[in-house]
Amino acid sequence: MLRAIVSCFLLFALAGCQLLPGRDAPDRPATPASGNTIPASREARQCLAELGATGAGFTPLPDRYAGQGCSLLNTVNLTRLPGDAGSFSVSNLGPVTCPTAEAFTAWVRYGVDRAARVYLNSPIVQVETMGSYACRNVAGSSRRSAHASADAIDVAAFHLADGRRVSVLDDWDDGTSAEREFLRVVQRSACKRFRTVLGPEYNAAHRNHFHVERGGDGGFCR
């Protein structure tokens, strides 16, 4: 009888502890099933959903800090870009942030492929890049480049369905009139989707590519 009374008392005491103010168990972050990645933020998940809705082919990548001001946060491996009819491949890209991938996807479809059809009478089949992520500074400065956070892409050339390759290096000045106009049109269209766009008229370091990035102070298109 005494044992039963003691047990009831202990149960009542434990129950009472759970009702005391300020004694609730602390919230703990959910642990993903894989155990090796942190759940994405709501903004990150929304971007991935929006990128998926475009029809782009991509794989989300785990977040990673590379040290020395370099990081890979909310990045994807972008493999296929949607078009009005069919899709395009992209070469040499590497990881890019999801918002950059979303802007790049829209630019290639609406700014590049449609311009190729108008000015060159052929759709594109591939965008050739010089990469995206690189843990480095802006040339000649101590400031980290947008490449150090995978927020910039360098675009070198466009491959057309009719077999032509139109490159920034070879055709900005020396291409046909149609190729020169095409490259200028796609650069101007990039300026509508990216905050910073640099090309051959900016400096000699960009004579062979368009640098497009979402960051930067204000807007700069050159």
XYZ file of C-alpha atoms in Angstrom:
222
model
C 0.000 0.000 0.000
C 2.805 2.386 0.992
C 4.675 1.539 -2.225
C 1.602 2.428 -4.312
C 1.223 5.770 -2.507
C 4.918 6.650 -3.101
C 4.615 5.776 -6.806
C 1.552 8.000 -7.192
C 3.363 10.859 -5.473
C 6.366 10.555 -7.767
C 4.166 10.520 -10.859
C 2.324 13.637 -9.641
C 5.612 15.418 -8.931
C 7.010 14.641 -12.376
C 3.814 15.811 -14.029
C 3.930 19.005 -12.016
C 7.484 19.742 -13.165
C 6.300 19.786 -16.739
C 3.765 22.493 -15.882
C 6.242 24.891 -14.247
C 6.837 28.094 -16.277
C 10.152 28.279 -18.104
C 10.801 24.574 -17.854
C 9.612 23.493 -21.306
C 12.117 21.473 -23.300
C 14.152 23.739 -25.644
C 13.386 23.669 -29.353
C 15.850 21.619 -31.360
C 16.510 21.912 -35.075
C 15.220 19.048 -37.123
C 17.876 16.597 -38.239
C 17.649 15.500 -41.879
C 17.496 11.818 -42.655
C 20.940 11.897 -44.274
C 22.462 13.411 -41.143
C 25.061 15.369 -43.141
C 23.292 18.509 -44.369
C 21.421 21.383 -42.735
C 17.812 21.867 -43.846
C 17.529 24.730 -46.348
C 15.881 27.999 -45.393
C 12.412 28.822 -46.639
C 13.914 31.253 -49.165
C 16.294 28.579 -50.425
C 13.513 26.025 -50.778
C 11.367 28.552 -52.622
C 14.182 29.308 -55.073
C 14.720 25.612 -55.766
C 11.001 25.201 -56.402
C 10.937 28.161 -58.776
C 14.030 26.929 -60.614
C 12.438 23.504 -60.955
C 9.270 25.051 -62.343
C 11.262 26.512 -65.261
C 12.131 23.019 -66.469
C 15.845 23.427 -65.805
C 17.893 20.352 -64.989
C 19.874 20.720 -61.761
C 21.043 19.035 -58.572
C 21.029 20.882 -55.214
C 24.414 20.795 -53.468
C 25.181 20.739 -49.726
C 26.196 24.016 -48.101
C 29.913 24.416 -47.544
C 32.228 27.096 -46.180
C 35.584 27.029 -47.924
C 37.284 29.470 -45.538
C 39.005 32.784 -46.218
C 35.744 34.461 -47.197
C 34.692 31.806 -49.705
C 31.493 29.788 -49.511
C 29.075 27.565 -51.385
C 25.649 28.282 -49.893
C 22.345 27.380 -51.550
C 24.142 26.233 -54.696
C 23.133 23.891 -57.490
C 24.799 21.983 -60.275
C 22.988 23.288 -63.361
C 23.048 20.829 -66.268
C 20.173 21.670 -68.602
C 18.541 24.950 -69.569
C 14.952 25.096 -70.858
C 14.066 26.762 -74.147
C 10.933 27.609 -76.074
C 11.332 24.296 -77.881
C 13.698 21.727 -76.423
C 16.579 22.551 -74.107
C 20.230 23.616 -74.099
C 23.287 22.184 -72.412
C 25.844 24.228 -70.502
C 29.551 23.394 -70.269
C 32.308 23.996 -67.685
C 29.915 25.642 -65.255
C 30.441 24.305 -61.731
C 28.301 25.235 -58.715
C 26.207 28.409 -58.772
C 23.827 29.877 -56.228
C 20.196 29.084 -56.900
C 19.190 32.725 -57.531
C 22.075 33.090 -60.005
C 21.042 29.864 -61.728
C 17.463 31.152 -61.952
C 18.546 34.458 -63.526
C 20.955 32.667 -65.867
C 18.268 30.225 -66.983
C 15.866 33.044 -67.854
C 18.572 35.041 -69.638
C 19.637 32.125 -71.838
C 16.076 31.334 -72.830
C 14.653 34.796 -73.377
C 17.746 36.883 -74.056
C 20.171 34.550 -75.821
C 18.245 31.876 -77.703
C 15.586 34.238 -79.006
C 18.272 36.698 -80.151
C 20.095 33.864 -81.918
C 16.930 32.987 -83.809
C 16.408 36.599 -84.877
C 19.966 37.665 -85.715
C 21.611 34.361 -86.668
C 18.617 32.384 -87.964
C 19.446 29.431 -85.732
C 18.633 28.419 -82.159
C 21.434 27.727 -79.709
C 22.219 24.233 -78.436
C 24.889 24.961 -75.820
C 26.240 27.767 -73.667
C 29.990 27.512 -73.165
C 31.223 28.990 -69.897
C 34.577 29.518 -68.215
C 33.208 28.521 -64.838
C 31.466 30.017 -61.849
C 32.883 29.312 -58.377
C 36.485 30.275 -57.661
C 37.888 31.255 -54.264
C 39.698 34.423 -55.373
C 39.737 38.206 -55.220
C 38.689 40.721 -57.824
C 41.767 41.130 -60.024
C 44.087 43.798 -58.678
C 42.246 44.233 -55.374
C 41.924 42.744 -51.896
C 38.149 42.340 -52.251
C 36.622 38.928 -52.769
C 35.095 38.317 -56.183
C 31.462 37.285 -56.597
C 32.964 34.051 -57.914
C 34.108 33.325 -54.344
C 30.464 32.830 -53.325
C 29.386 31.121 -56.590
C 27.303 34.185 -57.455
C 28.869 34.912 -60.867
C 29.298 33.135 -64.209
C 31.768 33.781 -67.028
C 30.277 33.075 -70.466
C 32.684 32.502 -73.361
C 30.634 31.349 -76.372
C 27.366 30.079 -77.771
C 27.011 26.966 -79.947
C 24.275 27.054 -82.578
C 22.159 24.260 -84.013
C 23.610 24.926 -87.471
C 27.117 24.126 -86.216
C 28.458 27.632 -85.677
C 30.285 28.719 -82.532
C 29.945 32.417 -81.743
C 32.517 33.483 -79.166
C 33.115 36.713 -77.313
C 36.840 36.578 -78.090
C 36.617 35.895 -81.826
C 33.381 37.575 -82.825
C 32.896 40.687 -80.678
C 35.029 42.699 -83.124
C 35.855 40.288 -85.958
C 32.617 38.364 -86.480
C 30.050 39.048 -89.152
C 27.797 42.042 -88.645
C 25.026 39.698 -87.497
C 27.319 37.962 -84.983
C 28.573 41.276 -83.606
C 25.030 42.557 -83.195
C 23.929 39.296 -81.587
C 26.661 39.512 -78.939
C 25.795 43.103 -78.102
C 22.105 42.296 -77.842
C 22.690 39.378 -75.458
C 24.981 41.520 -73.309
C 22.334 44.246 -73.041
C 19.708 41.659 -72.171
C 22.000 40.305 -69.429
C 22.098 43.785 -67.908
C 18.344 43.527 -67.329
C 18.705 40.383 -65.206
C 22.085 40.843 -63.473
C 23.347 43.772 -61.419
C 26.869 43.572 -62.841
C 27.770 42.622 -66.421
C 31.308 43.032 -67.769
C 32.472 42.391 -71.329
C 35.198 43.252 -73.846
C 34.580 46.999 -73.601
C 35.206 46.990 -69.849
C 38.871 45.903 -69.891
C 41.317 43.494 -71.502
C 40.694 40.844 -68.826
C 37.139 40.462 -70.165
C 37.991 40.394 -73.851
C 37.084 36.700 -74.048
C 33.936 36.459 -71.926
C 30.885 38.089 -70.372
C 31.022 38.221 -66.590
C 27.491 38.188 -65.139
C 26.722 38.447 -61.431
C 23.724 39.209 -59.274
C 25.653 41.284 -56.718
C 27.473 44.574 -56.906
C 26.707 48.091 -55.719
C 24.060 49.649 -57.912
C 24.006 48.479 -61.498
C 27.012 48.299 -63.786
C 26.884 47.211 -67.418
C 29.941 47.657 -69.589
